Amino acid sequence: MRIATWNVNSIRARQDRVSALLERENLDVLAIQETKCRPEQFPYEPFTAAGYEVAVHGANQWNGVAIISRVGLEDVQRDFPAQPAYANPGKEPVVEPRALSATCGGVQVFSLYVPNGRELSHPHYRYKLSWLENLRKYASSLLEEDPQAQLALMGDWNIAPFDQDVWDMQVFAGATHVSKPERDAFFAFEAAGLTEVTRDLFDGYTFWDYKQLRFPRNEGMRIDFAYCSPALAQRIQTAEPLREERKGKGASDHVPVILEVAP
DNA sequence: ATGACTTGGACACCAAGA
């Protein structure tokens, strides 16, 4: 089975590329982030016509996640238990559409768009940390219920866990994505018994900013990951970032990361 | 070339991204 994650930065702007990816890479399941649309705006037809089912979670032009599968799509869950809400200045707190899970081909696949954090002193940063903590607690509870669970927590984690995951640590001094609390929150998933399965299977980045020639200069970040339960981690055979997808007109700023899962 | 941001809303600027 071939499972992938990709922050597409608008599904309406990227639908052609997503459809082409599914076919070219022979994907069974694709978890996408930053769909940036309400459910009724999602372009379902090209995917259903190609034999896929689609589960979406979206509210407006911000955030939004979806799962596209041709190996079943059961037990769809929007949000996770105790998922923190975020209050924009002067507004009521809202649980944003950043998490979606479904069982596909016997694997509980999560499509996750971890909050950005914005600045270390910003309320969004505290929101990011509590969001990660509660997600980790939920993942722990799933593993506790069933140590043999097949779990894949895939998505845009918005954290560069190691210094080599950004092109220049000096550029990120005092910035989000590299701070110790964020990295601690990331590695807490390892402590909870999950394994980030892409780390040992490739080197390099998964994101390059649109600005300042970041891609041609290969000034990127590695922030897209897949945390898997023990029973699933042992089935992962390969993990590959598709750098080709960052090229040309109409590219997302992230590239897909594809996992090959043994039967 | 892999090339100097991109997206979507209500808009002709702005928020947000990382």
Tab-separated table of N, CA, C and O (backbone and C1' of nucleotides) in Angstrom, chain A residues 10 14 34 113 116 118 158 177 211-212 216 221, chain B residues 2-9 15-18:
chain	number	residue	atom	x	y	z
A	10	SER	N	-4.096	25.016	-0.794
A	10	SER	CA	-5.328	25.217	-1.576
A	10	SER	C	-5.590	24.060	-2.544
A	10	SER	O	-4.858	23.894	-3.523
A	14	ARG	N	-4.748	23.495	-6.651
A	14	ARG	CA	-3.798	22.403	-6.877
A	14	ARG	C	-4.462	21.123	-7.353
A	14	ARG	O	-3.829	20.076	-7.439
A	34	GLU	N	-4.094	22.122	4.385
A	34	GLU	CA	-4.330	23.473	3.849
A	34	GLU	C	-5.163	23.413	2.567
A	34	GLU	O	-4.774	23.944	1.525
A	113	TYR	N	-2.703	19.291	10.373
A	113	TYR	CA	-2.077	20.577	10.061
A	113	TYR	C	-1.839	21.302	11.381
A	113	TYR	O	-2.709	21.977	11.922
A	116	ASN	N	0.822	27.031	13.242
A	116	ASN	CA	2.113	27.617	12.904
A	116	ASN	C	2.852	28.176	14.123
A	116	ASN	O	4.071	28.029	14.247
A	118	ARG	N	3.347	31.351	14.768
A	118	ARG	CA	3.578	32.765	14.407
A	118	ARG	C	4.823	33.351	15.076
A	118	ARG	O	5.827	33.535	14.422
A	158	ASN	N	4.851	21.541	11.209
A	158	ASN	CA	5.323	22.906	11.466
A	158	ASN	C	6.385	22.962	12.562
A	158	ASN	O	6.439	23.914	13.352
A	177	HIS	N	9.200	27.088	15.139
A	177	HIS	CA	9.562	25.876	14.396
A	177	HIS	C	10.836	25.197	14.891
A	177	HIS	O	11.029	24.022	14.657
A	211	LYS	N	9.193	32.746	-1.308
A	211	LYS	CA	9.963	33.982	-1.429
A	211	LYS	C	11.465	33.726	-1.511
A	211	LYS	O	11.961	32.706	-1.080
A	212	GLN	N	12.169	34.705	-2.061
A	212	GLN	CA	13.634	34.792	-1.980
A	212	GLN	C	14.371	33.596	-2.570
A	212	GLN	O	15.406	33.167	-2.039
A	216	PRO	N	15.310	27.298	-5.601
A	216	PRO	CA	16.535	27.190	-6.409
A	216	PRO	C	17.805	27.165	-5.563
A	216	PRO	O	18.783	26.522	-5.925
A	221	MET	N	13.065	23.613	4.553
A	221	MET	CA	12.817	23.119	5.899
A	221	MET	C	12.237	21.710	5.805
A	221	MET	O	11.553	21.387	4.833
B	2	DT	P	13.508	22.805	-14.707
B	2	DT	O5'	13.405	23.529	-13.276
B	2	DT	C5'	12.187	23.509	-12.564
B	2	DT	C4'	12.390	24.327	-11.298
B	2	DT	C3'	12.969	25.719	-11.542
B	2	DT	O3'	12.304	26.656	-10.711
B	2	DT	C1'	14.278	24.581	-9.974
B	3	DG	P	11.154	27.502	-11.302
B	3	DG	O5'	11.671	28.957	-10.963
B	3	DG	C5'	11.715	29.364	-9.618
B	3	DG	C4'	12.348	30.723	-9.567
B	3	DG	C3'	11.834	31.704	-10.631
B	3	DG	O3'	11.733	32.977	-10.029
B	3	DG	C1'	14.160	31.536	-10.794
B	4	DA	P	10.336	33.558	-9.805
B	4	DA	O5'	10.632	34.484	-8.557
B	4	DA	C5'	10.873	33.871	-7.295
B	4	DA	C4'	11.543	34.864	-6.389
B	4	DA	C3'	10.851	36.221	-6.338
B	4	DA	O3'	11.067	36.805	-5.064
B	4	DA	C1'	12.998	36.494	-7.244
B	5	DC	P	9.897	36.982	-4.199
B	5	DC	O5'	8.662	36.818	-5.064
B	5	DC	C5'	7.762	36.070	-5.666
B	5	DC	C4'	7.165	34.818	-5.060
B	5	DC	C3'	5.762	34.619	-5.606
B	5	DC	O3'	5.633	33.290	-6.035
B	5	DC	C1'	5.741	34.666	-3.220
B	6	DT	P	4.483	32.958	-7.093
B	6	DT	O5'	3.305	32.524	-6.121
B	6	DT	C5'	3.408	31.354	-5.348
B	6	DT	C4'	2.187	31.252	-4.475
B	6	DT	C3'	0.866	31.498	-5.214
B	6	DT	O3'	0.109	30.315	-5.155
B	6	DT	C1'	0.950	32.656	-3.143
B	7	DT	P	-1.200	30.185	-5.998
B	7	DT	O5'	-2.328	30.426	-4.914
B	7	DT	C5'	-2.474	29.519	-3.826
B	7	DT	C4'	-3.398	30.117	-2.804
B	7	DT	C3'	-4.711	30.631	-3.376
B	7	DT	O3'	-5.709	29.657	-3.198
B	7	DT	C1'	-3.777	32.092	-1.701
B	8	DG	P	-7.084	29.805	-3.904
B	8	DG	O5'	-7.878	30.713	-2.865
B	8	DG	C5'	-8.180	30.198	-1.575
B	8	DG	C4'	-8.876	31.263	-0.768
B	8	DG	C3'	-10.136	31.815	-1.439
B	8	DG	O3'	-11.129	32.023	-0.452
B	8	DG	C1'	-8.620	33.565	-1.061
B	9	DG	P	-12.596	32.355	-0.820
B	9	DG	O5'	-12.757	33.754	-0.093
B	9	DG	C5'	-12.779	33.764	1.335
B	9	DG	C4'	-12.692	35.172	1.846
B	9	DG	C3'	-13.853	36.072	1.382
B	9	DG	O3'	-14.284	36.859	2.478
B	9	DG	C1'	-11.804	37.065	0.797
B	15	DA	P	-3.939	43.035	7.704
B	15	DA	O5'	-4.290	41.524	8.059
B	15	DA	C5'	-5.637	41.098	8.141
B	15	DA	C4'	-5.692	39.585	7.987
B	15	DA	C3'	-4.654	38.846	8.829
B	15	DA	O3'	-5.270	37.690	9.369
B	15	DA	C1'	-4.349	38.311	6.543
B	16	DA	P	-4.590	36.884	10.547
B	16	DA	O5'	-3.724	35.776	9.815
B	16	DA	C5'	-4.413	34.734	9.123
B	16	DA	C4'	-3.415	33.975	8.303
B	16	DA	C3'	-2.130	33.582	9.059
B	16	DA	O3'	-2.196	32.197	9.309
B	16	DA	C1'	-1.721	34.280	6.797
B	17	DG	P	-1.063	31.382	10.079
B	17	DG	O5'	-0.123	30.897	8.887
B	17	DG	C5'	-0.646	30.022	7.898
B	17	DG	C4'	0.359	29.913	6.788
B	17	DG	C3'	1.776	29.510	7.222
B	17	DG	O3'	2.271	28.528	6.351
B	17	DG	C1'	1.871	31.355	5.844
B	18	DA	P	2.638	27.016	6.941
B	18	DA	O5'	4.167	27.230	7.302
B	18	DA	C5'	5.142	27.126	6.287
B	18	DA	C4'	6.476	27.588	6.807
B	18	DA	C3'	6.893	27.016	8.152
B	18	DA	O3'	8.282	26.694	8.100
B	18	DA	C1'	7.000	29.350	8.251
